[in-house]
Amino acid sequence: MNESVYITGHKNPDTDSICSSIGYAELKKRLGVQAVPVRIGKINKETAFVLERFGVKEPEYLKTVKTQVSDLDLDVIPPVSEDISIKTAWNIMQKNNRQVLPVTDDAGKLLGIISLSDITNSYMASQGNNVLSKSHTPLRNVTETLNARLVCGNIDDVFRSAGKVVIATMAPDSLEPFVEKNDIVLVGNRKDSQMKVLKAGVSCLIATCGGHVDKDVLELAEQKGCIVMETNHDTFTAARLINQSIPVGYVMTKNNLICFNVHDFIDYIRDKMLQTRFRSYPIVDDDGTVKGFVYRYHLISPRKKKVILLDHNEMSQTVDGIDQAEILEIIDHHRIGDIQTGSPVYFRNDTVGSTATLIANMYVENGIRPTKEIAGILCAAILSDTLNLKSPTTTYLDRETVSQLAEIAGVDPNRFAAEMFQAGSSLADMNPDQILYNDFKDYNLSRYKIGIGQINAGDPQNVKDLKGSLLEHMKKVQQEKGYSLLLLMMTDIVKESSHLLYFGREEDLIRDAFGAEPRDNEVYLEGVVSRKKQVVPLLTNAIQNTPR
């Protein structure tokens, strides 16, 4: 069975991150890989416009790729019903070399577990001679355990008011002190003894040693409402086996039962296992349906989630739990970050304006033509990341790829870019947090933790109107998350410039990086529209030139 491969962009994803993930997942599927595009953050308004425009479904949200119980090769053990006999449960265990069985209701929900120790403890412990009544043992269990024939009674009945189990080996006249009303009596083929116990009002008569009941005995049993069985077992064997007919529900472990959910993380269940002595633990889903058992040996080499990273290669930007996942590929167009892998992977990094450019050309390399919808969202991703091919990151390959994708998608690149930027630039219904994290990335530059958000501000008046509330929110975020510096690029695509708002204790970095004097936590950067090529490199150089 093929395992799912999750394809994801970075946190606080932009249009390139989302559309590239969808496009690459579609290519992988057509190449026979069970690929699933996912997102690790909310999509912004621009991306939502693009997906709706081309009728493409938004990827599912993936919170973490930490190893979960669902990633283990669980032991799947067919469940048993709570009313089967412990003898039947024992036989199932011996046949399948099992030491434990899940006990479920008709819907498959876990009621308890029956183990070898539960069975042996119940058999060795003193259960009393009225255990069939206390456990509400079904008649069916007794006939199966004793290999008996039911000659009077309803096979679907259970022992509810039965008394003790008695072996009637004495003479009929001597039975009275030992046999009482509602008892279950094991008796041989002596007719006088059979009649005597029936007249005493027993609830069940079991004729052993291949004994049979005569017609008149059977008639009396029917009159008295007494159950009658016949078995070929000798009396000793029948007496030894009869307690093995009690239902597993009576002896199973159901109180203080330790079980795990399929969504539990391995770290959690490992700690729980260390605190307990059990060999195995049942696993259930959210509905309580049993899915299997986990043993300690399962944790030695768990199956890791398989992940492909797009549009980033830094730990601060990637999905939580990546250290417990298996990275298969990295496709990016940014600087080389700090992601580490345990084995060699396919790593593709090129100086193009968009990850979507690389994805689109991988379609060509594999001789596959993208659908109209995929071509449309990949084209949109390139236009978004290159600011309609005006960004300094734009290359010849970006322009050629946009031209080819636009033809397949049936769109005019310039007109579509204008519509897309217009849809994403409206800040009227966005709060400061949504604006900051519209397209946000973390960077660990030497000893500095820096966060940079970017949004198309459109009307310059937006900067003036929102500056106060944005800086107040940035101050809160900077202090809560420990950023050395928090920046927000409010970019005007038409004028090809950005208002850079910042908050943090490293104001000198702004001055050194951009050669401009900050004023009221703002710097106007003419000609600056690219975070990747015009902001991060300048900050990096300024940090490198700053004395420690």
PDB file of C-alpha atoms in Angstrom, residues 54 363-364 368-376 379 401-411:
ATOM      1  CA  PHE A  54      -9.880  28.598 -11.301  1.00  0.00           C
ATOM      2  CA  TYR A 363       5.649  19.281 -16.003  1.00  0.00           C
ATOM      3  CA  VAL A 364       7.512  19.961 -19.254  1.00  0.00           C
ATOM      4  CA  ILE A 368       2.985  16.218 -19.051  1.00  0.00           C
ATOM      5  CA  ARG A 369       0.702  19.084 -19.967  1.00  0.00           C
ATOM      6  CA  PRO A 370      -0.955  20.730 -16.940  1.00  0.00           C
ATOM      7  CA  THR A 371      -4.714  21.100 -16.915  1.00  0.00           C
ATOM      8  CA  LYS A 372      -6.284  24.494 -17.477  1.00  0.00           C
ATOM      9  CA  GLU A 373      -6.898  24.865 -13.747  1.00  0.00           C
ATOM     10  CA  ILE A 374      -3.365  23.919 -12.699  1.00  0.00           C
ATOM     11  CA  ALA A 375      -1.860  26.124 -15.400  1.00  0.00           C
ATOM     12  CA  GLY A 376      -3.994  28.994 -14.132  1.00  0.00           C
ATOM     13  CA  CYS A 379       0.590  31.313 -13.649  1.00  0.00           C
ATOM     14  CA  THR A 401       6.689  30.236 -18.225  1.00  0.00           C
ATOM     15  CA  VAL A 402       3.974  32.831 -17.566  1.00  0.00           C
ATOM     16  CA  SER A 403       3.405  33.149 -21.310  1.00  0.00           C
ATOM     17  CA  GLN A 404       3.010  29.386 -21.764  1.00  0.00           C
ATOM     18  CA  LEU A 405       0.782  28.895 -18.710  1.00  0.00           C
ATOM     19  CA  ALA A 406      -1.435  31.865 -19.571  1.00  0.00           C
ATOM     20  CA  GLU A 407      -2.079  30.375 -23.009  1.00  0.00           C
ATOM     21  CA  ILE A 408      -3.152  27.043 -21.481  1.00  0.00           C
ATOM     22  CA  ALA A 409      -5.290  28.751 -18.837  1.00  0.00           C
ATOM     23  CA  GLY A 410      -6.827  31.163 -21.316  1.00  0.00           C
ATOM     24  CA  VAL A 411      -6.040  34.341 -19.378  1.00  0.00           C
TER      25      VAL A 411
END
